[in-house]
C-alpha atoms as one frame of an Amber mdcrd trajectory, in Angstrom:
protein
 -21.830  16.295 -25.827 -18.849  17.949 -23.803 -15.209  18.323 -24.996 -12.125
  18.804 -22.427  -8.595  20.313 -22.915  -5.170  18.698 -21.572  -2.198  20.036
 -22.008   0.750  17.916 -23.539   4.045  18.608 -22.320   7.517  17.376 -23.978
   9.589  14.695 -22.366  12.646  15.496 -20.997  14.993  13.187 -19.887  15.502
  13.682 -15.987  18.695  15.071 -15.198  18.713  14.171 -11.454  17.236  11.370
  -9.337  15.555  11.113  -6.027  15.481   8.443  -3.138  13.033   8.290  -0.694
  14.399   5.452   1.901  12.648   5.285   5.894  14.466   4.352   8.902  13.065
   0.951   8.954  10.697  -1.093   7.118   8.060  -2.006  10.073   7.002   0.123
  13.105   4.219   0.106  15.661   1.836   2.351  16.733   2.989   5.484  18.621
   6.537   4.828  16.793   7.922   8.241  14.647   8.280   7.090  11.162  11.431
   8.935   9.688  12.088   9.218   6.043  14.758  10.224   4.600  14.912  12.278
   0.877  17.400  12.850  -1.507  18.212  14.242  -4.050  21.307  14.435  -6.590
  22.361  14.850 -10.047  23.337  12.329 -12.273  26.945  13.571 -12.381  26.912
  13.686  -8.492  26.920  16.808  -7.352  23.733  17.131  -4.572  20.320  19.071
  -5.489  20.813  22.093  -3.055  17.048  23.458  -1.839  14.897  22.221  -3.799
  11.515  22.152  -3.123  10.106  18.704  -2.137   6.161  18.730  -1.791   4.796
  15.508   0.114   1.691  13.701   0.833   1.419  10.910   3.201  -1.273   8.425
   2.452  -2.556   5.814   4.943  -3.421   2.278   3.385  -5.086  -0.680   5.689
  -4.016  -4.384   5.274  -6.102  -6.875   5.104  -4.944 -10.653   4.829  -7.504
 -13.259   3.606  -6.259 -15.279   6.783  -7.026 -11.942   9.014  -3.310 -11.254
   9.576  -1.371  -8.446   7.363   2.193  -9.968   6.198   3.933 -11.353   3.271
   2.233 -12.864   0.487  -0.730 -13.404   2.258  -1.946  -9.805   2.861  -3.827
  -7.313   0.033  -4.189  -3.082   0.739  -6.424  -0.996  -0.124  -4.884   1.837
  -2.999  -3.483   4.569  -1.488  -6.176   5.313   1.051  -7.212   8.383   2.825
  -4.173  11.214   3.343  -3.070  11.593   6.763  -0.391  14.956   5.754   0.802
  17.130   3.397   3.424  19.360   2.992   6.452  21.377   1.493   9.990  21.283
   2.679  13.427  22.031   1.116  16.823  19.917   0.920  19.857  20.918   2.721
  23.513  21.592   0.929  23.615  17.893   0.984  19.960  17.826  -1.010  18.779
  15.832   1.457  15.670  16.248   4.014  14.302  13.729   6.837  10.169  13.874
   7.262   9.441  12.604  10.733   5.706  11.437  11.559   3.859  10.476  14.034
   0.291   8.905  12.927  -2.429   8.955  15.595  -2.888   5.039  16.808  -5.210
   2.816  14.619  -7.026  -0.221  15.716  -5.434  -1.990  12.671  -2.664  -2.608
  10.492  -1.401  -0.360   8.083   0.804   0.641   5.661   2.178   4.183   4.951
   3.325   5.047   1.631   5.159   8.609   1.436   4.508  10.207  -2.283   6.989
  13.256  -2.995   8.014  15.631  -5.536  11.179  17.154  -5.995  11.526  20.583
  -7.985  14.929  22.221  -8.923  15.907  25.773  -9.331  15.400  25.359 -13.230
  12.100  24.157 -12.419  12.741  20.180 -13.309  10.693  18.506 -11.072  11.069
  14.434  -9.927   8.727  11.855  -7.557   9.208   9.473  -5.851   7.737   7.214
  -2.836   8.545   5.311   0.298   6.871   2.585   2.082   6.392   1.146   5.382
   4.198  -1.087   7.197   2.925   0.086  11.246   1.222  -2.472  12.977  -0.919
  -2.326  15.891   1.818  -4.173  18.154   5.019  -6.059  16.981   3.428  -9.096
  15.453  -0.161  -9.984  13.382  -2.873 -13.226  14.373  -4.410 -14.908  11.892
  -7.509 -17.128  12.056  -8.661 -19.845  10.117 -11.279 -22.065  10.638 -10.796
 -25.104   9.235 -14.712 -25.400   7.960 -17.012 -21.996   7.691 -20.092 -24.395
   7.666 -20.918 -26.342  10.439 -23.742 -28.186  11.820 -25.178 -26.893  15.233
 -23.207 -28.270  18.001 -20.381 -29.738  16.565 -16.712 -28.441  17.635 -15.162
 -25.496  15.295 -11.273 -26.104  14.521  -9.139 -23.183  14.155  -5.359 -22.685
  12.441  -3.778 -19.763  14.218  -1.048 -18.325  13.400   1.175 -15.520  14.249
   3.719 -13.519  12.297   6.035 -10.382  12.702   5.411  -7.999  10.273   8.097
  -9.401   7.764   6.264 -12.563   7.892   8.854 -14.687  10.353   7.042 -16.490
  12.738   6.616 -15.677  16.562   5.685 -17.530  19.550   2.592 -15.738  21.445
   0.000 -16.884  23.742  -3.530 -16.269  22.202  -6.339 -16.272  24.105  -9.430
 -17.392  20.959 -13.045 -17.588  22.031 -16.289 -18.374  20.592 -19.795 -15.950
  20.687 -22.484 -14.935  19.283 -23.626 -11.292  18.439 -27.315 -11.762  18.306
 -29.280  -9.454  16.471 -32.384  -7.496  18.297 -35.045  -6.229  15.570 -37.222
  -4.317  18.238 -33.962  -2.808  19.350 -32.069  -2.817  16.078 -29.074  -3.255
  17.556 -26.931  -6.370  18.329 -26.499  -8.097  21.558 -23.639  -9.919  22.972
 -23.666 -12.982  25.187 -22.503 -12.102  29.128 -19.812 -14.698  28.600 -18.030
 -16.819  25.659 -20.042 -19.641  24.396 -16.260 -20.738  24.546 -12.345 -20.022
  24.704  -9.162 -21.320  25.286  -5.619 -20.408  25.043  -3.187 -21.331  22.379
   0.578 -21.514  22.640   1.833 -20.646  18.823   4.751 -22.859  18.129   8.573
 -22.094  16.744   6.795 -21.814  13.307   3.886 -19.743  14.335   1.253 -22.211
  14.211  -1.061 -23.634  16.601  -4.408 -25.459  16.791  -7.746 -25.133  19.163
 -11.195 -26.867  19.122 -13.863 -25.306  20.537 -17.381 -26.817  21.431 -20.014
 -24.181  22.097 -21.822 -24.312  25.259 -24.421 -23.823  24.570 -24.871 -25.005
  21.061 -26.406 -21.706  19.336 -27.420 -21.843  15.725 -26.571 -19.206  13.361
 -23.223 -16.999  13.080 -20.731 -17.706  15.499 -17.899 -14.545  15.773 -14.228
 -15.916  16.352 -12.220 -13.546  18.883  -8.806 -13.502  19.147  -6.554 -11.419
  21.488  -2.965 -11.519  22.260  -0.408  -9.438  23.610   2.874  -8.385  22.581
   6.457  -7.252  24.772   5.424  -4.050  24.933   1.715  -5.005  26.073  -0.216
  -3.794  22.977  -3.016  -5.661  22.567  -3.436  -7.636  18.931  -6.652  -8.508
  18.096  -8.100 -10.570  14.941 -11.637 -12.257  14.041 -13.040 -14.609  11.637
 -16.915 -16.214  11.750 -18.310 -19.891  11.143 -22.288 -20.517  10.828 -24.040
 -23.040  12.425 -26.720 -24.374  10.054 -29.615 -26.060  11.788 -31.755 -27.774
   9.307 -35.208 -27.323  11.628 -34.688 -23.380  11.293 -35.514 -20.786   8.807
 -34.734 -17.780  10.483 -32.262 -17.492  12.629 -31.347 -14.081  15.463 -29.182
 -12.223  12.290 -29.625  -9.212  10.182 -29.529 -10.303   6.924 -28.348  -8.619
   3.679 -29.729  -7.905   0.894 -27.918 -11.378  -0.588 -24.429 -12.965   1.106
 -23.324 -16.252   0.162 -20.180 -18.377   1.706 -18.884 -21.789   1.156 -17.955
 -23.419   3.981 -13.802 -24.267   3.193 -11.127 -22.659   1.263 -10.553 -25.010
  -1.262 -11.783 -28.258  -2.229 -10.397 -31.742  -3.823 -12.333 -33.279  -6.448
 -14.804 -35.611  -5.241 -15.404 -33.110  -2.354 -18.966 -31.801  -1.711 -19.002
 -27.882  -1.074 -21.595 -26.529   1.032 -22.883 -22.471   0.733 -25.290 -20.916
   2.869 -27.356 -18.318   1.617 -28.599 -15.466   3.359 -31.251 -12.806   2.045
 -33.496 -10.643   3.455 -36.268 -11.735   1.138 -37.906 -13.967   2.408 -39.044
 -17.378   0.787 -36.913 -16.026  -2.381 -35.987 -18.789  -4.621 -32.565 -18.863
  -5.665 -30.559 -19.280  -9.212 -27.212 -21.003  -8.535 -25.130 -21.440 -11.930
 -21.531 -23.349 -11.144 -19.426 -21.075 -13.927 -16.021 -22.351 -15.696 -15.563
 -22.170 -19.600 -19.080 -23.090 -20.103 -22.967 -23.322 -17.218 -21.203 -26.846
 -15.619 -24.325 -26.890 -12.783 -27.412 -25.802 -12.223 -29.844 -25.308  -9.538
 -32.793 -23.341  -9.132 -33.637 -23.682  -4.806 -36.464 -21.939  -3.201 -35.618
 -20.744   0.485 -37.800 -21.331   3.396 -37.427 -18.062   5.595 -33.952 -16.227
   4.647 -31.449 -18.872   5.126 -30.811 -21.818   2.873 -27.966 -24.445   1.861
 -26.876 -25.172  -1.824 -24.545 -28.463  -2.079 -22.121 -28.386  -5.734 -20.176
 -32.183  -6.001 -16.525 -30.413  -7.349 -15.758 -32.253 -10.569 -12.022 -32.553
 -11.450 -12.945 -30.939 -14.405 -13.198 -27.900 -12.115  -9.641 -27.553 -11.449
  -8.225 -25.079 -10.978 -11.369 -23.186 -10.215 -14.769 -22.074 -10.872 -17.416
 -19.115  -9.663 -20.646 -20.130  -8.501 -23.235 -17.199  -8.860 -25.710 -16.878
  -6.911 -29.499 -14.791  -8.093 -32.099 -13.827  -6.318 -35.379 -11.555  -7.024
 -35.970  -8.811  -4.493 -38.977  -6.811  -5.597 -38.009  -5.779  -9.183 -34.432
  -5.554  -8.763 -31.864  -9.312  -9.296 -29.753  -9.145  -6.425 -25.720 -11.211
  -7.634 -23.599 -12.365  -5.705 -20.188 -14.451  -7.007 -17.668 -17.038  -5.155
 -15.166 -18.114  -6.370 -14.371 -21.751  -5.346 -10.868 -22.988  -5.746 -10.034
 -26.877  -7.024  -6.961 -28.975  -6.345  -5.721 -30.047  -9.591  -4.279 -33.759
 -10.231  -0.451 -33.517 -10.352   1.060 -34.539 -13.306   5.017 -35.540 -13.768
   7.077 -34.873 -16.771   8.994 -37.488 -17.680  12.035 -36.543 -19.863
């Protein structure tokens, strides 16, 4: 048992309001992010030194395509603090918080949390946000199947974006290779050269297109590197992985997980096939695959030979717009989960009024 005590206070309508508004919405490392507070009553007159007590939090963005724009990119919450602080407003009950973040070898986005208390004790937050990104645009990878057999070419979408989400022309230079793991040496290894590369010219809408055969054909997990290079010669980096299944193995040069599980495209019509590999580091395990909607649509019970297997799921249109495939698998005495979820085109239908 336990019991706690909080402390209730009554609302009071705020009698003054407080802005906090940066210089810009996007910078780039080694930039000084300014923003600007203020602070005024609701009949005008300014809030004249108030106390303003800050934090600055760091968030990083990750987009499911790799890049960090738009619609396309999720954050972490607020993240780690980078600064805190106390200042006071001028006669015009304003202040300006310059920063300067240390450089990060990814993009980010800075929200600015503050809290303004008047000489009656009153007290108001508010928070600003901005995005800083490693150089003046974002790459984004995506391989146009995640499952592949060994040898055959891997096709990648890249595309490139500004920070607001317009496209940009760049150069990218993407290559192909293979981080194989060493278990005597616990460590991974990388090839002395790219299995394969090439450069790609993005287009007026940000888009381009490469194929790339590896040379040699290598089975297993194949990294995608990307590397570009703005005006100001910051180098923008972004990565993505395929894996090259190769029926005749059952162990490939990886370090496996306890359980990881990844289908091998982003969405799928009905009538499609999807194909998962499997990776544990039990070996032999058998696995539990349930294909999850509103009710258990599929079934299959697979044991493994080694710690790498394949599970195939026909998608039904009955699947639209979705379902999660869950994947079990014993380890010991503990059930190790993992879930996908695997998204399904729906048929379109017209209204006809």
């Amino acid at each position: 048992r336990g019991a706690a005590t909080v402390a209730v206070q009554e609302y009071r309508k705020p009698e003054f309001r407080v802005e906090v508004t940066p210089d810009r919405e996007v910078y780039v490392d080694g930039d000084e992010v300014r923003f600007r507070v203020a602070a005024n009553y609701f009949f005008g007159a300014p809030v004249f030194g108030a106390r303003v007590r800050y934090n600055l939090f760091e968030s990083r963005l990750t987009g499911e395509e790799g890049g960090d724009w738009g619609e396309g990119g999720e954050e972490e919450a607020y993240g780690r603090m980078l600064k805190s602080g106390e200042a006071r407003t001028d006669a015009d009950g304003r202040v300006a918080l310059p920063f300067t973040p240390a450089r990060a070898t990814y993009d980010r986005r800075l929200t600015l949390e503050v809290e303004v208390l008047d000489a009656a004790g009153r007290q108001v937050a508010a928070r600003g946000r901005v995005v800083v990104g490693r150089g003046e645009f974002a790459v984004a990878l995506r391989p146009l199947r995640r499952v592949l057999a060994t040898g055959e070419a891997v096709g990648i979408e890249v595309t490139t974006r500004d920070h607001a989400g317009r496209p940009v022309r760049a150069a990218v230079r993407v290559a192909l290779d293979q981080d194989a793991w060493n278990p005597i040496e616990r460590r991974y290894t990388r090839s002395v050269r790219p299995l394969a590369e090439a450069t790609v010219n993005t287009d007026s809408s940000g888009h381009g297109f490469v194929s790339l055969s590896p040379a040699p054909a290598r089975a297993g997990r194949l990294e995608i590197r990307a590397r570009a290079q703005d005006a100001r010669g910051a180098v923008i980096t972004a990565g993505g992985a395929v894996w090259m299944w190769d029926a005749r193995l059952s162990d490939y040069a990886y370090r496996y997980p306890s359980l990881e599980a990844f289908a091998d495209r982003e969405r799928y019509q009905p009538g499609d096939t999807a194909t998962v590999v499997v990776n544990t580091d039990a070996r032999n395990a058998v696995v539990l695959a349930t294909v999850e909607g509103r009710d258990v649509e599929d079934v299959q019970v697979v044991p493994l030979v080694g710690h790498t297997g394949v599970l195939r799921f026909v998608m039904k249109p009955e699947y639209a717009p979705n379902v999660f495939l869950a994947l079990h698998v014993r380890r010991g005495r503990e059930v190790q989960t993992r879930t996908l979820e695997l998204a399904v085109a729906a048929a379109r239908h017209d209204l006809q009024i």
